[in-house]
Amino acid sequence: MATDIDLHLGRRLRRRRRLLGLTQQQLAMQVGIRFQQIQKYECGANRISAARLWQLAEALETPVNYFYDGLAEAMERQETANGANGEMFSRKETLDLIQAYYQLGERPRRRLLDLAKSLHAEGDAPTAA
């Protein structure tokens, strides 16, 4: 299971590779691995070892710390989101709504979801004065 750090490093790897216009295959050849491994790194499925991160940084012409840029802020945002979601999902009202939702058939569930989205969008729209 990917950790938040693995996901962050993978996103940074993908961003830098694309910025340089390299394919996964081209990058993989430069560091002596298969392109599937690059795919796994980029989606956070596999962890990048320190030695491999060094090789990738060299191939991508960037310092190793590039991969960690923004990590602290990303972790803080994730903690804040997890705290808010944890509180939200502990409410009885939320649990009742989820249970009722999954007791519906596929078509009513889709319609209810569309309704909820439209109500949210209406709440964001400016009102005429």
PDB file of C-alpha atoms in Angstrom:
ATOM      1  CA  MET A   1       0.000   0.000   0.000  1.00  0.00           C
ATOM      2  CA  ALA A   2       1.387   3.364  -1.000  1.00  0.00           C
ATOM      3  CA  THR A   3       2.185   5.926   1.650  1.00  0.00           C
ATOM      4  CA  ASP A   4       1.645   9.635   1.199  1.00  0.00           C
ATOM      5  CA  ILE A   5       5.396  10.067   0.788  1.00  0.00           C
ATOM      6  CA  ASP A   6       5.590   7.406  -1.934  1.00  0.00           C
ATOM      7  CA  LEU A   7       2.727   9.097  -3.770  1.00  0.00           C
ATOM      8  CA  HIS A   8       4.382  12.506  -3.493  1.00  0.00           C
ATOM      9  CA  LEU A   9       7.729  11.227  -4.784  1.00  0.00           C
ATOM     10  CA  GLY A  10       5.960   9.469  -7.650  1.00  0.00           C
ATOM     11  CA  ARG A  11       4.102  12.628  -8.639  1.00  0.00           C
ATOM     12  CA  ARG A  12       7.307  14.638  -8.597  1.00  0.00           C
ATOM     13  CA  LEU A  13       9.060  11.956 -10.664  1.00  0.00           C
ATOM     14  CA  ARG A  14       6.292  12.013 -13.280  1.00  0.00           C
ATOM     15  CA  ARG A  15       6.238  15.820 -13.360  1.00  0.00           C
ATOM     16  CA  ARG A  16       9.989  16.101 -13.930  1.00  0.00           C
ATOM     17  CA  ARG A  17      10.045  13.309 -16.534  1.00  0.00           C
ATOM     18  CA  ARG A  18       7.252  14.965 -18.504  1.00  0.00           C
ATOM     19  CA  LEU A  19       8.849  18.392 -18.162  1.00  0.00           C
ATOM     20  CA  LEU A  20      11.939  16.987 -19.882  1.00  0.00           C
ATOM     21  CA  GLY A  21       9.802  15.279 -22.534  1.00  0.00           C
ATOM     22  CA  LEU A  22      10.968  11.784 -21.628  1.00  0.00           C
ATOM     23  CA  THR A  23       8.871   8.646 -21.922  1.00  0.00           C
ATOM     24  CA  GLN A  24       8.841   6.087 -19.149  1.00  0.00           C
ATOM     25  CA  GLN A  25      10.812   3.810 -21.460  1.00  0.00           C
ATOM     26  CA  GLN A  26      13.514   6.406 -22.083  1.00  0.00           C
ATOM     27  CA  LEU A  27      13.940   7.145 -18.387  1.00  0.00           C
ATOM     28  CA  ALA A  28      13.975   3.459 -17.517  1.00  0.00           C
ATOM     29  CA  MET A  29      16.733   2.815 -20.050  1.00  0.00           C
ATOM     30  CA  GLN A  30      18.831   5.610 -18.563  1.00  0.00           C
ATOM     31  CA  VAL A  31      18.737   4.076 -15.086  1.00  0.00           C
ATOM     32  CA  GLY A  32      18.853   0.439 -16.208  1.00  0.00           C
ATOM     33  CA  ILE A  33      15.390  -0.769 -15.264  1.00  0.00           C
ATOM     34  CA  ARG A  34      12.171  -1.675 -17.070  1.00  0.00           C
ATOM     35  CA  PHE A  35       9.555   0.964 -17.832  1.00  0.00           C
ATOM     36  CA  GLN A  36       7.041  -0.924 -15.683  1.00  0.00           C
ATOM     37  CA  GLN A  37       9.169  -0.069 -12.668  1.00  0.00           C
ATOM     38  CA  ILE A  38       8.938   3.624 -13.547  1.00  0.00           C
ATOM     39  CA  GLN A  39       5.148   3.202 -13.764  1.00  0.00           C
ATOM     40  CA  LYS A  40       5.111   1.640 -10.302  1.00  0.00           C
ATOM     41  CA  TYR A  41       7.263   4.434  -8.877  1.00  0.00           C
ATOM     42  CA  GLU A  42       5.060   7.106 -10.415  1.00  0.00           C
ATOM     43  CA  CYS A  43       1.839   5.707  -9.001  1.00  0.00           C
ATOM     44  CA  GLY A  44       3.406   5.011  -5.607  1.00  0.00           C
ATOM     45  CA  ALA A  45       2.974   1.236  -5.854  1.00  0.00           C
ATOM     46  CA  ASN A  46       6.715   0.682  -5.285  1.00  0.00           C
ATOM     47  CA  ARG A  47       8.991   2.640  -3.020  1.00  0.00           C
ATOM     48  CA  ILE A  48      12.011   4.352  -4.487  1.00  0.00           C
ATOM     49  CA  SER A  49      15.218   3.414  -2.674  1.00  0.00           C
ATOM     50  CA  ALA A  50      17.773   6.095  -1.850  1.00  0.00           C
ATOM     51  CA  ALA A  51      20.179   4.712  -4.469  1.00  0.00           C
ATOM     52  CA  ARG A  52      17.488   4.620  -7.159  1.00  0.00           C
ATOM     53  CA  LEU A  53      16.313   8.119  -6.253  1.00  0.00           C
ATOM     54  CA  TRP A  54      19.890   9.307  -6.753  1.00  0.00           C
ATOM     55  CA  GLN A  55      20.017   7.626 -10.183  1.00  0.00           C
ATOM     56  CA  LEU A  56      16.674   9.131 -11.172  1.00  0.00           C
ATOM     57  CA  ALA A  57      17.776  12.582 -10.049  1.00  0.00           C
ATOM     58  CA  GLU A  58      20.937  12.266 -12.136  1.00  0.00           C
ATOM     59  CA  ALA A  59      18.979  11.083 -15.186  1.00  0.00           C
ATOM     60  CA  LEU A  60      16.446  13.881 -14.764  1.00  0.00           C
ATOM     61  CA  GLU A  61      19.156  16.488 -14.198  1.00  0.00           C
ATOM     62  CA  THR A  62      17.751  17.651 -10.879  1.00  0.00           C
ATOM     63  CA  PRO A  63      18.909  17.568  -7.258  1.00  0.00           C
ATOM     64  CA  VAL A  64      17.502  14.797  -5.062  1.00  0.00           C
ATOM     65  CA  ASN A  65      15.722  17.332  -2.867  1.00  0.00           C
ATOM     66  CA  TYR A  66      13.523  18.234  -5.877  1.00  0.00           C
ATOM     67  CA  PHE A  67      11.501  15.103  -5.158  1.00  0.00           C
ATOM     68  CA  TYR A  68      10.795  16.281  -1.612  1.00  0.00           C
ATOM     69  CA  ASP A  69       9.790  19.847  -2.500  1.00  0.00           C
ATOM     70  CA  GLY A  70       6.336  20.577  -1.116  1.00  0.00           C
ATOM     71  CA  LEU A  71       6.189  17.351   0.898  1.00  0.00           C
ATOM     72  CA  ALA A  72       5.707  19.026   4.288  1.00  0.00           C
ATOM     73  CA  GLU A  73       2.828  21.115   2.968  1.00  0.00           C
ATOM     74  CA  ALA A  74       1.242  18.104   1.269  1.00  0.00           C
ATOM     75  CA  MET A  75       1.446  16.100   4.500  1.00  0.00           C
ATOM     76  CA  GLU A  76      -0.141  18.956   6.468  1.00  0.00           C
ATOM     77  CA  ARG A  77      -2.997  19.218   3.958  1.00  0.00           C
ATOM     78  CA  GLN A  78      -3.516  15.452   4.167  1.00  0.00           C
ATOM     79  CA  GLU A  79      -3.610  15.520   7.981  1.00  0.00           C
ATOM     80  CA  THR A  80      -6.113  18.387   7.930  1.00  0.00           C
ATOM     81  CA  ALA A  81      -8.303  16.541   5.409  1.00  0.00           C
ATOM     82  CA  ASN A  82      -8.120  13.307   7.402  1.00  0.00           C
ATOM     83  CA  GLY A  83      -9.118  15.123  10.568  1.00  0.00           C
ATOM     84  CA  ALA A  84     -12.134  16.733   8.908  1.00  0.00           C
ATOM     85  CA  ASN A  85     -13.183  13.469   7.244  1.00  0.00           C
ATOM     86  CA  GLY A  86     -12.745  11.518  10.455  1.00  0.00           C
ATOM     87  CA  GLU A  87     -15.052  13.903  12.280  1.00  0.00           C
ATOM     88  CA  MET A  88     -17.567  13.918   9.433  1.00  0.00           C
ATOM     89  CA  PHE A  89     -17.726  10.123   9.176  1.00  0.00           C
ATOM     90  CA  SER A  90     -18.166   9.688  12.919  1.00  0.00           C
ATOM     91  CA  ARG A  91     -21.531  11.501  12.844  1.00  0.00           C
ATOM     92  CA  LYS A  92     -24.628   9.331  13.052  1.00  0.00           C
ATOM     93  CA  GLU A  93     -26.326  11.407  10.339  1.00  0.00           C
ATOM     94  CA  THR A  94     -23.504  10.636   7.891  1.00  0.00           C
ATOM     95  CA  LEU A  95     -23.588   6.910   8.627  1.00  0.00           C
ATOM     96  CA  ASP A  96     -27.389   6.828   8.256  1.00  0.00           C
ATOM     97  CA  LEU A  97     -27.157   8.615   4.905  1.00  0.00           C
ATOM     98  CA  ILE A  98     -24.509   6.209   3.613  1.00  0.00           C
ATOM     99  CA  GLN A  99     -26.512   3.171   4.691  1.00  0.00           C
ATOM    100  CA  ALA A 100     -29.686   4.502   3.067  1.00  0.00           C
ATOM    101  CA  TYR A 101     -27.772   5.354  -0.115  1.00  0.00           C
ATOM    102  CA  TYR A 102     -26.428   1.827  -0.530  1.00  0.00           C
ATOM    103  CA  GLN A 103     -29.851   0.304   0.074  1.00  0.00           C
ATOM    104  CA  LEU A 104     -31.064   2.025  -3.106  1.00  0.00           C
ATOM    105  CA  GLY A 105     -30.811   0.447  -6.527  1.00  0.00           C
ATOM    106  CA  GLU A 106     -28.195   1.604  -9.036  1.00  0.00           C
ATOM    107  CA  ARG A 107     -30.422   4.063 -10.923  1.00  0.00           C
ATOM    108  CA  PRO A 108     -31.871   5.814  -7.821  1.00  0.00           C
ATOM    109  CA  ARG A 109     -28.365   6.044  -6.355  1.00  0.00           C
ATOM    110  CA  ARG A 110     -27.104   7.748  -9.522  1.00  0.00           C
ATOM    111  CA  ARG A 111     -30.030  10.173  -9.510  1.00  0.00           C
ATOM    112  CA  LEU A 112     -29.510  10.991  -5.829  1.00  0.00           C
ATOM    113  CA  LEU A 113     -25.824  11.631  -6.422  1.00  0.00           C
ATOM    114  CA  ASP A 114     -26.626  13.899  -9.375  1.00  0.00           C
ATOM    115  CA  LEU A 115     -29.157  15.761  -7.212  1.00  0.00           C
ATOM    116  CA  ALA A 116     -26.623  16.255  -4.413  1.00  0.00           C
ATOM    117  CA  LYS A 117     -24.030  17.545  -6.873  1.00  0.00           C
ATOM    118  CA  SER A 118     -26.505  19.963  -8.431  1.00  0.00           C
ATOM    119  CA  LEU A 119     -27.543  21.270  -5.002  1.00  0.00           C
ATOM    120  CA  HIS A 120     -23.905  21.829  -4.107  1.00  0.00           C
ATOM    121  CA  ALA A 121     -23.306  23.647  -7.393  1.00  0.00           C
ATOM    122  CA  GLU A 122     -26.360  25.834  -6.785  1.00  0.00           C
ATOM    123  CA  GLY A 123     -25.002  26.743  -3.343  1.00  0.00           C
ATOM    124  CA  ASP A 124     -21.735  27.923  -4.942  1.00  0.00           C
ATOM    125  CA  ALA A 125     -23.421  29.990  -7.657  1.00  0.00           C
ATOM    126  CA  PRO A 126     -23.868  33.711  -6.997  1.00  0.00           C
ATOM    127  CA  THR A 127     -27.452  34.759  -6.439  1.00  0.00           C
ATOM    128  CA  ALA A 128     -29.110  37.610  -8.328  1.00  0.00           C
ATOM    129  CA  ALA A 129     -29.751  40.654  -6.167  1.00  0.00           C
TER     130      ALA A 129
END
